[in-house]
Coordinates of C-alpha atoms and ligand atoms in Angstrom, one line a residue:
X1 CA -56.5 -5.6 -6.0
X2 CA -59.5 -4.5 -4.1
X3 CA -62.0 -2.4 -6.0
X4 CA -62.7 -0.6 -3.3
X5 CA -59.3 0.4 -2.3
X6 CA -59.0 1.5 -5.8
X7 CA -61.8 4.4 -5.6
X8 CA -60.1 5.6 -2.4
X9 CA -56.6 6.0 -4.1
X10 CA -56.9 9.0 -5.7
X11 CA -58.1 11.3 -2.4
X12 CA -55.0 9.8 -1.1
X13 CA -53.4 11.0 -4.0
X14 CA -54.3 14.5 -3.7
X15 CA -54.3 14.9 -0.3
X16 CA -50.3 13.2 -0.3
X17 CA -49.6 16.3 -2.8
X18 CA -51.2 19.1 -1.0
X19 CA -49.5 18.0 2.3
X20 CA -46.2 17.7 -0.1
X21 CA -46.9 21.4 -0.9
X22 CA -47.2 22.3 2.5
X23 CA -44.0 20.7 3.4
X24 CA -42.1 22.5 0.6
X25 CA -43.7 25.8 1.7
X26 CA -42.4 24.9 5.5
X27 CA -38.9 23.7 4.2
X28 CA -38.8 27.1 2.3
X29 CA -40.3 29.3 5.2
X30 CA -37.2 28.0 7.5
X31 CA -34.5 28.5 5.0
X32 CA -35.0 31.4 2.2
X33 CA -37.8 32.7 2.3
X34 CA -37.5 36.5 3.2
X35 CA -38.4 38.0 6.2
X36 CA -41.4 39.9 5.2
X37 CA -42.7 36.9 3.6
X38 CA -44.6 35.1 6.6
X39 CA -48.0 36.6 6.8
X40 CA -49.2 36.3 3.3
X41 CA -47.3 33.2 3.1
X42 CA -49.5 32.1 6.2
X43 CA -52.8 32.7 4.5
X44 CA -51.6 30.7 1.5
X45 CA -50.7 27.7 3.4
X46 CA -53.8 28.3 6.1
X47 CA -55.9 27.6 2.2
X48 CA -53.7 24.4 1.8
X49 CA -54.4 23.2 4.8
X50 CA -58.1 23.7 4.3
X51 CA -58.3 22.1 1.3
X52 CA -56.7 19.3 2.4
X53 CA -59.3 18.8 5.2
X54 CA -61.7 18.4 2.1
X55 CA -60.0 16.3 0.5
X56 CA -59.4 14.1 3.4
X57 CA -62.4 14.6 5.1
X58 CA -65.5 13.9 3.1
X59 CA -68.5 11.4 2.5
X60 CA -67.2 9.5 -0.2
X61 CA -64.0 8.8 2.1
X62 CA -65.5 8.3 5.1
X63 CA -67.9 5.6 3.2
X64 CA -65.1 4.0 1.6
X65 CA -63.0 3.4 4.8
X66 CA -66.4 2.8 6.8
X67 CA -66.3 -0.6 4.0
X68 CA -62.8 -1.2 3.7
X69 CA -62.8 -2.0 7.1
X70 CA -65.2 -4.9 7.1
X71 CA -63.6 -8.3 7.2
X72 CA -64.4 -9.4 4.2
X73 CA -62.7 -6.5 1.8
X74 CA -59.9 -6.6 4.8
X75 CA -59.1 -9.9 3.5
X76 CA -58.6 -8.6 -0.2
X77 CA -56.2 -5.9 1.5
X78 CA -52.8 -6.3 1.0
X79 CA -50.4 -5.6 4.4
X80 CA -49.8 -2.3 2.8
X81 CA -53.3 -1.4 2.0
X82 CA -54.1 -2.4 5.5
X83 CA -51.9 -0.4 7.0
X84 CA -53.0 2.8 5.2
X85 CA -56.5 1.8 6.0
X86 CA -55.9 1.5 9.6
X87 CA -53.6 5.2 9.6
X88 CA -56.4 6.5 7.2
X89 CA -59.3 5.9 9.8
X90 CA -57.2 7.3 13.0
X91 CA -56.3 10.3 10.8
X92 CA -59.9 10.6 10.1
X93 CA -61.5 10.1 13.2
X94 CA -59.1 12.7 15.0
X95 CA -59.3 15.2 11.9
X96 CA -63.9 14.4 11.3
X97 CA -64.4 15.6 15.1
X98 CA -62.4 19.1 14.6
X99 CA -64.5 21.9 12.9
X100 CA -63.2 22.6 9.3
X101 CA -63.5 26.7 10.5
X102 CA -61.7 25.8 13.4
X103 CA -58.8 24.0 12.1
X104 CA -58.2 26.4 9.3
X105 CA -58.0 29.2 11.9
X106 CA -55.9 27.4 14.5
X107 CA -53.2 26.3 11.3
X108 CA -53.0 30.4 10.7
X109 CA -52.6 31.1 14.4
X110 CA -49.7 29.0 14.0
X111 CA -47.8 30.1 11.1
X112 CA -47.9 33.9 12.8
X113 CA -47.0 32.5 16.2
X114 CA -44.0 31.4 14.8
X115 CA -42.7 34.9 13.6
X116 CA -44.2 36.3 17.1
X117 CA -42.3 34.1 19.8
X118 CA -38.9 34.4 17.5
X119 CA -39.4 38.5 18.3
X120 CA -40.4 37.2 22.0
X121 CA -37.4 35.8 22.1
X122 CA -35.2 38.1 20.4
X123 CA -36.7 40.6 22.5
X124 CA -36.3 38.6 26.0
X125 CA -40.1 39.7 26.4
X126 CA -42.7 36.5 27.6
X127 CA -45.5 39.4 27.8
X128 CA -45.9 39.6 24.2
X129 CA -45.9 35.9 23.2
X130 CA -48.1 35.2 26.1
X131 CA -51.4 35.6 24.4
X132 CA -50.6 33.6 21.4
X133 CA -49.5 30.7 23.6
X134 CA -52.3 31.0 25.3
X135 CA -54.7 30.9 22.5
X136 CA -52.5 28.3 21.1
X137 CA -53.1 25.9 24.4
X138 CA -57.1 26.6 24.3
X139 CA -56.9 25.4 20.9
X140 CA -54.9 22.1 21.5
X141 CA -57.0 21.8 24.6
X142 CA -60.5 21.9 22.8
X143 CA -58.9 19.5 19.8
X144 CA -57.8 16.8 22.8
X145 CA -60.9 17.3 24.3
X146 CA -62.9 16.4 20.8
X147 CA -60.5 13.7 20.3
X148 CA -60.2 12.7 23.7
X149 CA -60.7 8.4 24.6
X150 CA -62.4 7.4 27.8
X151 CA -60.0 6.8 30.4
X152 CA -57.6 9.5 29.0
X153 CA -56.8 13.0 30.1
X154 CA -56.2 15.7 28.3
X155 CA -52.5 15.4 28.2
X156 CA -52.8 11.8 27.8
X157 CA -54.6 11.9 24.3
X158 CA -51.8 14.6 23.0
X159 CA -49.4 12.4 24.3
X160 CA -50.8 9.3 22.3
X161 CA -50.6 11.4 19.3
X162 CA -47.1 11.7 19.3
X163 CA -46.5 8.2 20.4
X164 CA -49.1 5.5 20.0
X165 CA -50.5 3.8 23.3
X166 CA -47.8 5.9 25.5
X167 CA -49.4 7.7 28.2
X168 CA -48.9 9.6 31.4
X169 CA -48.6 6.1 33.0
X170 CA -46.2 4.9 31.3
X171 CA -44.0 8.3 31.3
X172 CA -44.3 8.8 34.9
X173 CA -42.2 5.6 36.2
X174 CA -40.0 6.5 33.2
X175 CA -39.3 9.8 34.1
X176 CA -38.7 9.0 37.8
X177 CA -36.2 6.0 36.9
X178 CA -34.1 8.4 35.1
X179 CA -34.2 11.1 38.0
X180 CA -33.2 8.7 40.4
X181 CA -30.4 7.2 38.3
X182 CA -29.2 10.8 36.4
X183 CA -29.3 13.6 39.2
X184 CA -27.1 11.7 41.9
X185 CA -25.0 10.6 38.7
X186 CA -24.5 14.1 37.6
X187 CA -23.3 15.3 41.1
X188 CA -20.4 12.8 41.1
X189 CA -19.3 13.6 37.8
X190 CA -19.4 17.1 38.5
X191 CA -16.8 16.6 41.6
X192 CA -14.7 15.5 38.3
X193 CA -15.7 18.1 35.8
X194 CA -12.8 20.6 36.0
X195 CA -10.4 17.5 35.0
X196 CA -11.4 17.8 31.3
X197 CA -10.6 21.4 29.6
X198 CA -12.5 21.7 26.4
X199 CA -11.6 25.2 25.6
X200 CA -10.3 23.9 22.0
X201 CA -14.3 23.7 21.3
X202 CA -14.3 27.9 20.9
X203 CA -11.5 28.8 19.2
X204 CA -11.9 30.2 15.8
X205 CA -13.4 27.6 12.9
X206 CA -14.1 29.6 9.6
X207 CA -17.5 28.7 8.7
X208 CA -16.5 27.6 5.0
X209 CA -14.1 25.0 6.5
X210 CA -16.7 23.6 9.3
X211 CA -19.1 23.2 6.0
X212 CA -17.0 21.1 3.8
X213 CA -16.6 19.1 6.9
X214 CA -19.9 18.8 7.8
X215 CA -20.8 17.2 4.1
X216 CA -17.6 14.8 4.7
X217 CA -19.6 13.4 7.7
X218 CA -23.4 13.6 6.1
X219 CA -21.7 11.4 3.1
X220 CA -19.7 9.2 5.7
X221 CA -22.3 8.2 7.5
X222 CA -24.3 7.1 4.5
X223 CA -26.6 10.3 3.5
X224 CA -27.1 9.9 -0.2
X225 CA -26.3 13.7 -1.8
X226 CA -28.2 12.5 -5.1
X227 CA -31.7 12.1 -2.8
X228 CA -31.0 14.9 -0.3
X229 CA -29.6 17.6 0.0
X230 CA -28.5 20.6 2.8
X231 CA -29.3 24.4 3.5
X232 CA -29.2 26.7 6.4
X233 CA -31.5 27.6 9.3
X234 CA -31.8 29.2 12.5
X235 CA -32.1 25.8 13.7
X236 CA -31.2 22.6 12.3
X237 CA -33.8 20.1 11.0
X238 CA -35.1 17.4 8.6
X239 CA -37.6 17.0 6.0
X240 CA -39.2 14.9 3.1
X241 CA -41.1 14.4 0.6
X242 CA -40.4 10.9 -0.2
X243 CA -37.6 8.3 0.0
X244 CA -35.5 10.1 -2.3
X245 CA -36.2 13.7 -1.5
X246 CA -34.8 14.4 2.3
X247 CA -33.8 17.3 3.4
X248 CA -31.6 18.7 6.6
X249 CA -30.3 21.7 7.6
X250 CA -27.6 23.1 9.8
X251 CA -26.3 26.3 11.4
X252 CA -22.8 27.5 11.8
X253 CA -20.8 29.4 14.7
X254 CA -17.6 30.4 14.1
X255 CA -16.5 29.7 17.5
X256 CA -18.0 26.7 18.4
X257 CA -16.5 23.4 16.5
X258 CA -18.8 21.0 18.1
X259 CA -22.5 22.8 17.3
X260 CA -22.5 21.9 13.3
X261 CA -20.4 18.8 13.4
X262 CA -22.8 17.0 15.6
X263 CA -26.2 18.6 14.4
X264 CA -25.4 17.4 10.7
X265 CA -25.0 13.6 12.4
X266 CA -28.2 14.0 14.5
X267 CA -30.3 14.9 11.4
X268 CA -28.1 12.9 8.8
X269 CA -29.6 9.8 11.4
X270 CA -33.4 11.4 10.8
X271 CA -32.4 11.7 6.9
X272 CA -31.1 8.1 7.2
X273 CA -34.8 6.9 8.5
X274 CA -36.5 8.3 5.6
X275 CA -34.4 7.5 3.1
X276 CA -34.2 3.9 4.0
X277 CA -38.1 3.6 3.8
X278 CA -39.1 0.7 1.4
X279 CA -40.4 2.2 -2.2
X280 CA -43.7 0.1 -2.3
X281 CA -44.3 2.5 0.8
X282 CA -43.2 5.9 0.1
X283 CA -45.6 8.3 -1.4
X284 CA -48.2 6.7 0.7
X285 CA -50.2 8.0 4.0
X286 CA -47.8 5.0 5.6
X287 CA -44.5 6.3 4.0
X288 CA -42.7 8.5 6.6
X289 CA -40.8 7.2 10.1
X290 CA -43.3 5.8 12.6
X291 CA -43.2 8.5 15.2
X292 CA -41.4 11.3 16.5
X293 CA -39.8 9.0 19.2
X294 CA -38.6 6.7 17.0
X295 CA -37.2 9.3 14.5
X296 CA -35.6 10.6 17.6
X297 CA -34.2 7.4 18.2
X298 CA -32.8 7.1 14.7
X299 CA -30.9 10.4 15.1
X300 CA -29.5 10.3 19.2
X301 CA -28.1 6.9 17.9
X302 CA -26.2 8.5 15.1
X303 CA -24.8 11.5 17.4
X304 CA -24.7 9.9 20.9
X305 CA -23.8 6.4 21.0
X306 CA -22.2 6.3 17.4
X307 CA -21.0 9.9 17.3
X308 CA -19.8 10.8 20.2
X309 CA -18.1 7.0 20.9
X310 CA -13.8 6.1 20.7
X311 CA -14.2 3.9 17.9
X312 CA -16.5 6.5 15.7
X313 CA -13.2 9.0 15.8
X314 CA -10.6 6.5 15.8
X315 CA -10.4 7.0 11.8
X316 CA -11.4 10.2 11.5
X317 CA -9.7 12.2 14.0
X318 CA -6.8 12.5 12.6
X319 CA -8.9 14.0 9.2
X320 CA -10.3 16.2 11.8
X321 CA -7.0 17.5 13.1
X322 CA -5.6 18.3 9.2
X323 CA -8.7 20.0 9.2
X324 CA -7.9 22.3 12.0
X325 CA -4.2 22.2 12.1
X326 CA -3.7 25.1 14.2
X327 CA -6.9 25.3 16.8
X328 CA -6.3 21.6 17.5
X329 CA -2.4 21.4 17.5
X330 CA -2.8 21.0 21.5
X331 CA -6.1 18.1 21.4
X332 CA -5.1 14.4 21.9
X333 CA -7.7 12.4 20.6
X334 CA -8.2 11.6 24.3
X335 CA -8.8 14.7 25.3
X336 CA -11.3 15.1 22.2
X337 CA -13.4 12.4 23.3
X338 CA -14.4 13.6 27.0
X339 CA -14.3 17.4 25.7
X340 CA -17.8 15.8 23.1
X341 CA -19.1 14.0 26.1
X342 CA -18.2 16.7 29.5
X343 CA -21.2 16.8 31.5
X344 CA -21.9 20.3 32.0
X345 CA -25.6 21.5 33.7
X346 CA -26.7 24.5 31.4
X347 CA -29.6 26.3 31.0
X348 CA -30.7 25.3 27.0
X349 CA -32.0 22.3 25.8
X350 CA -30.2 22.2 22.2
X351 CA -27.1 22.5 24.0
X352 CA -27.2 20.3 26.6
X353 CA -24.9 17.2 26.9
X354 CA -26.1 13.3 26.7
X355 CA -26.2 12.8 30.5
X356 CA -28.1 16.1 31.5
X357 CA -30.3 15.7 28.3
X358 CA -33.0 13.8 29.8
X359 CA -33.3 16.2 33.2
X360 CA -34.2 19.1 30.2
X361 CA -37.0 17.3 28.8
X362 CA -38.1 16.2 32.7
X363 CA -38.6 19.8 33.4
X364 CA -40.9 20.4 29.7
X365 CA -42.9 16.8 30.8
X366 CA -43.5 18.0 34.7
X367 CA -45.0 22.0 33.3
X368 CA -46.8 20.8 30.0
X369 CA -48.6 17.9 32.6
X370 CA -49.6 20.9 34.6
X371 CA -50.3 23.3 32.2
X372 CA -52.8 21.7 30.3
X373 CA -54.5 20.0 33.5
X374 CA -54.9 23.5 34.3
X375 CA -53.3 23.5 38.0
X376 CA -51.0 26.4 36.5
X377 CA -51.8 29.1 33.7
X378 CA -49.8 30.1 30.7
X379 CA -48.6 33.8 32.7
X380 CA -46.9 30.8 35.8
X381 CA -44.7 29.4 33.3
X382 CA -41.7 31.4 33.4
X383 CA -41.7 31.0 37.1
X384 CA -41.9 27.4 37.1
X385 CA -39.7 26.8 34.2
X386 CA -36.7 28.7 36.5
X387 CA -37.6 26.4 39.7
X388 CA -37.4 23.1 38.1
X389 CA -34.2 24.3 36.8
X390 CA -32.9 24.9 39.9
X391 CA -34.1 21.8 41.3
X392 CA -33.3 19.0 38.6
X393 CA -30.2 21.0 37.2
X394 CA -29.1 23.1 39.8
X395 CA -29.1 26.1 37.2
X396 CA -31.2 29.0 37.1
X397 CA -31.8 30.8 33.5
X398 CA -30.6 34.6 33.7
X399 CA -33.8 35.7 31.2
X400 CA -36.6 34.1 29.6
X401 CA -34.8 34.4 26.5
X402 CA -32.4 31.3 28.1
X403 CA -35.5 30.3 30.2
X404 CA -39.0 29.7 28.7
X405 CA -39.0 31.2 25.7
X406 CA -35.8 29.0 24.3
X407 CA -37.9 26.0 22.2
X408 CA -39.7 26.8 19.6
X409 CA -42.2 24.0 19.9
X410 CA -45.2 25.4 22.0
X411 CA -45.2 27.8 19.2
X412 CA -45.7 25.5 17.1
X413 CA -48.7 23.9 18.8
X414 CA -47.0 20.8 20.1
X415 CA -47.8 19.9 23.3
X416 CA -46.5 16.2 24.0
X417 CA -43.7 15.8 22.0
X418 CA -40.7 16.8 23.9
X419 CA -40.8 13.2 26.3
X420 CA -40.4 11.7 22.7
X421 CA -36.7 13.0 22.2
X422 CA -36.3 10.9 26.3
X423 CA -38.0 8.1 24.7
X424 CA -36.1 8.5 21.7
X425 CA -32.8 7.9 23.8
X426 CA -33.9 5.6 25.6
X427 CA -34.6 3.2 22.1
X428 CA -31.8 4.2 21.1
X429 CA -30.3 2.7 24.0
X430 CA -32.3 -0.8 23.7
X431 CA -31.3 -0.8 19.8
X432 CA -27.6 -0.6 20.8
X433 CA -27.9 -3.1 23.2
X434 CA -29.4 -6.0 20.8
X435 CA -27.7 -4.8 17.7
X436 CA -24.0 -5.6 19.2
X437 CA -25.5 -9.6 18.9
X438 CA -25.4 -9.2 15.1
X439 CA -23.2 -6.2 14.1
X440 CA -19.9 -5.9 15.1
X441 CA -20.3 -2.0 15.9
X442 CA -16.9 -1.8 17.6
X443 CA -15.0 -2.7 14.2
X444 CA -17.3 -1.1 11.7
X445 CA -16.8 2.2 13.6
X446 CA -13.0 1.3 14.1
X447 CA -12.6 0.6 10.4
X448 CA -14.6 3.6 9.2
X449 CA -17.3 1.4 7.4
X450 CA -20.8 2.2 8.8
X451 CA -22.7 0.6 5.6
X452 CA -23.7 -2.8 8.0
X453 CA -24.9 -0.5 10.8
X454 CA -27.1 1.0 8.2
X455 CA -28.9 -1.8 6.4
X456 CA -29.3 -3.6 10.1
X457 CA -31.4 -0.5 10.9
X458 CA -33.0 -0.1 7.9
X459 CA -33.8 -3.9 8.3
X460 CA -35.2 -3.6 11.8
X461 CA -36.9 -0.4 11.5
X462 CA -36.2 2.6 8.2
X463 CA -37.7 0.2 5.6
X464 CA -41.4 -0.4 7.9
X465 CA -42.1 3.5 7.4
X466 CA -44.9 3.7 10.1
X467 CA -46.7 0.4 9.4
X468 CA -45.3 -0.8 12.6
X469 CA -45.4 1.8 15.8
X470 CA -42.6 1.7 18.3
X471 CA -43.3 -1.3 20.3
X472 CA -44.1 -3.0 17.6
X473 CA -40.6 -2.4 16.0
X474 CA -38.9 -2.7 19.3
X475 CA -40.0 -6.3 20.7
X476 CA -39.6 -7.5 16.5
X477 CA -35.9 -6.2 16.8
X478 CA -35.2 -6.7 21.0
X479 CA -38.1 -8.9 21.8
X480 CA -39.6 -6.3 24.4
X481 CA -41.3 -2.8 24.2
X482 CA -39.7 0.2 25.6
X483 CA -37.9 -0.7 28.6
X484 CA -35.8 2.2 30.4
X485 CA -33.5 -0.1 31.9
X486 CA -31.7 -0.1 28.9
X487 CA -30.8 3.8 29.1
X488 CA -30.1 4.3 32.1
X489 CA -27.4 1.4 32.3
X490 CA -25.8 2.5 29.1
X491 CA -25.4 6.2 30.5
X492 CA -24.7 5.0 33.7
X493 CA -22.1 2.7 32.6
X494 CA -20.5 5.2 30.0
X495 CA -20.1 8.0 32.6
X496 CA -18.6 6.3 35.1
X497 CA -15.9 5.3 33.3
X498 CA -15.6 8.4 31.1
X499 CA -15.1 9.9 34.8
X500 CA -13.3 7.0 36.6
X501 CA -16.2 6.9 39.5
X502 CA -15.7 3.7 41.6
X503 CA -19.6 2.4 41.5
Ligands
LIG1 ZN1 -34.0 15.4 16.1

């Protein structure tokens, strides 16, 4: 054990439970805490956040990491230790060139923002969210512009953050595959589209049924009820503390039988990824999934390519039909299958099928590029938002409140994140690809028993937590890095025959 390493544990320590705190706080924010709670709430957690800049960012750690990265007390690291070392000195170097002041202010801006774009939103109104967001981009811009590397832009170094080493060069190529392989796609199934009749999807489902449904599927696809557990939220999501503390949420419509069923799959997969993380790891700065794409990756593979797949209903369906005797007494399992997977253009993100998916995030990638290069401002945006609608999806959003205003995340301050729920699908894609050489997907789905699934990606990817970044996990489990290919051939191949198109 190094010495060394040993003085550094306990800031690690404390600064592991005041982020811990702040996660409870945000977990609580989103699910019961009342209304009138936020702003005081907001100077609470803006104190947190402070004091774990001091207890991250100070002498003694920076002199500690400064010598734990020499190669000789390297060598008495173990992989673990090194790990941490390595996240602990990218952490620091981003966090040690942003003023404390500054950081404290921008993490308050952002608890109020949220309450203030939710009214925007309510409200249909993108004049009084405006100035937030724009304060909110000045900030991000100054912080990218601190922690900026040389040969990176602005947008490039908040892309990195979300995804390590994956830049504007590498999304660019990505995003223009998929728009030459989706959009002419999309306008042959759509010849097709008023074949499939999915009106079953908004009959009446009473909201206590869709729930004990929606556990059944957590607990079959292998979410452990004694280390998580569920709530409620305007929208779903997934937390943690540690490896046996994950939390997801879900919201119900009484008229829509798809929304819950699916959203408790796509975050059970997230919940999966964190509760499969190895115990040596959890706890420390190395103990959560790698990245948001690969989290993304985790969860799209649960809902798209298992959930939404023949062989994931073939033993459930007919649960699913006792369920709902009446509202489905009409649905062939058939007709079940193309209703979860018709291809419908649309307006909103969160409600957007698997093939149009990627066009959604397309349109976020293009205006966030722009927006903080500065060729458009902050007032453009619900402009440009409606004409890349138009021109990738053919739709055009009737307000701002199914326009612009629809995603919470600038709100939230993150600017570069939405390509990772693209590149998220398109691991996904790579994943399924390779895994069919060792798992027999077809029959594990067929036979209802998802547990070899499981451990082969907790194997390949849950138990690394994020000692290994995406690549890294994709070329030890496929033997390449991201490759796009992958994607577009699954949803090119699944579509066409989904829709009988003659290729
Ligand atoms: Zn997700």
């Amino acid at each position: 054990m190094s010495e060394l390493f040993e003085r550094l544990q306990p800031y690690l320590d404390r600064g592991m439970a005041i982020k811990a705190a702040l996660t409870l706080f945000d977990w609580d924010n989103e699910t019961l805490a009342p209304a009138c709670a936020s702003e005081k709430t907001a100077k609470i957690m803006g104190n947190l956040s402070g004091e774990y800049y001091r207890a991250t960012i100070n002498d003694e750690v920076r002199d500690l990491l400064a010598q734990l990265s020499t190669p000789e007390e390297k060598e008495k690291l173990s992989d673990t230790e090194k790990a941490i070392v390595k996240k602990m000195n990218k952490e620091y170097e981003q966090l040690e060139k942003i003023p404390a002041n500054e950081y404290q202010a921008f993490r308050e801006l952002l608890t109020k923002s949220a309450q203030i774009w939710a009214k925007a939103k309510e409200n249909n109104d993108f004049s009084a969210f405006a100035p937030t967001l724009n304060e909110i981009v000045d900030y991000q811009k100054r912080f990218a512009e601190y922690t900026k590397k040389p040969g990176m832009s602005l947008y490039d170094t908040m892309l990195d953050q979300n995804e390590e080493g994956i830049l504007e060069k590498d999304l660019d190529p990505f995003f223009e595959k998929i728009r030459t392989a989706v959009v002419p796609l999309l306008k042959k199934v759509m010849e097709r589209n008023d074949k499939i009749d999915k009106s079953y999807n908004n009959r009446c489902y009473p909201i206590d049924v869709q729930k004990k449904f929606c556990r059944f599927l957590a607990e079959y696809i292998g979410f452990d009820f004694e280390k998580g557990v569920m709530a409620e939220s305007a929208h779903p999501f997934t937390t943690n503390m540690h490896n046996s503390d994950v939390r997801i949420t879900n919201h119900f419509y009484e008229k829509n039988l798809e929304s819950a069923m699916f959203s408790v799959i796509h975050e059970g997969g997230h919940a999966l990824y964190e509760m499969g993380v190895a115990d040596e790891l959890t706890l420390t700065a190395v103990g959560g999934g790698t990245s948001m794409g690969v989290h993304e990756s985790q969860s799209r593979f649960y809902e798209n390519i298992l959930g939404r797949s023949e062989a994931f209903w073939k033993p459930l369906f007919g649960k699913l039909k006792e369920t709902y005797p009446e509202q489905l007494a009409d649905v062939e399992q058939n007709d079940f299958i193309l209703g979860i997977n018709k291809a419908e253009p649309g307006p909103i993100r969160t409600e957007a099928d698997e093939l149009t998916y990627p066009l959604h995030i397309m349109v976020r990638y293009e205006i966030e590029k722009l927006l903080i290069s500065g060729k458009i401002k902050v007032d453009d945006l619900p402009q440009i938002w409606n004409e890349k609608y138009k021109e990738y999806l053919g739709v055009t959003p009737k307000n701002d409140k199914e326009g612009v205003l629809q995603d919470v995340h600038w709100s939230g301050g993150s600017f570069g994140y939405f390509p990772s729920y693209a590149i998220g699908n398109a691991v996904a894609a790579q994943i399924y690809a390779f895994m069919h050489k060792k798992v027999k997907v077809a029959e594990c789905l067929e036979t209802g028993n998802l547990e070899p699934i499981r451990k082969y990606l907790c194997k390949h990817i849950h138990q690394y937590g994020s000692t290994k970044n995406m690549n890294e996990l994709l070329i030890g489990m496929t033997g390449e890095s991201l490759n796009v290919d992958y994607y577009i051939d699954y949803l090119t191949k699944k579509y066409t025959k989904l829709y009988h198109i003659e290729e």
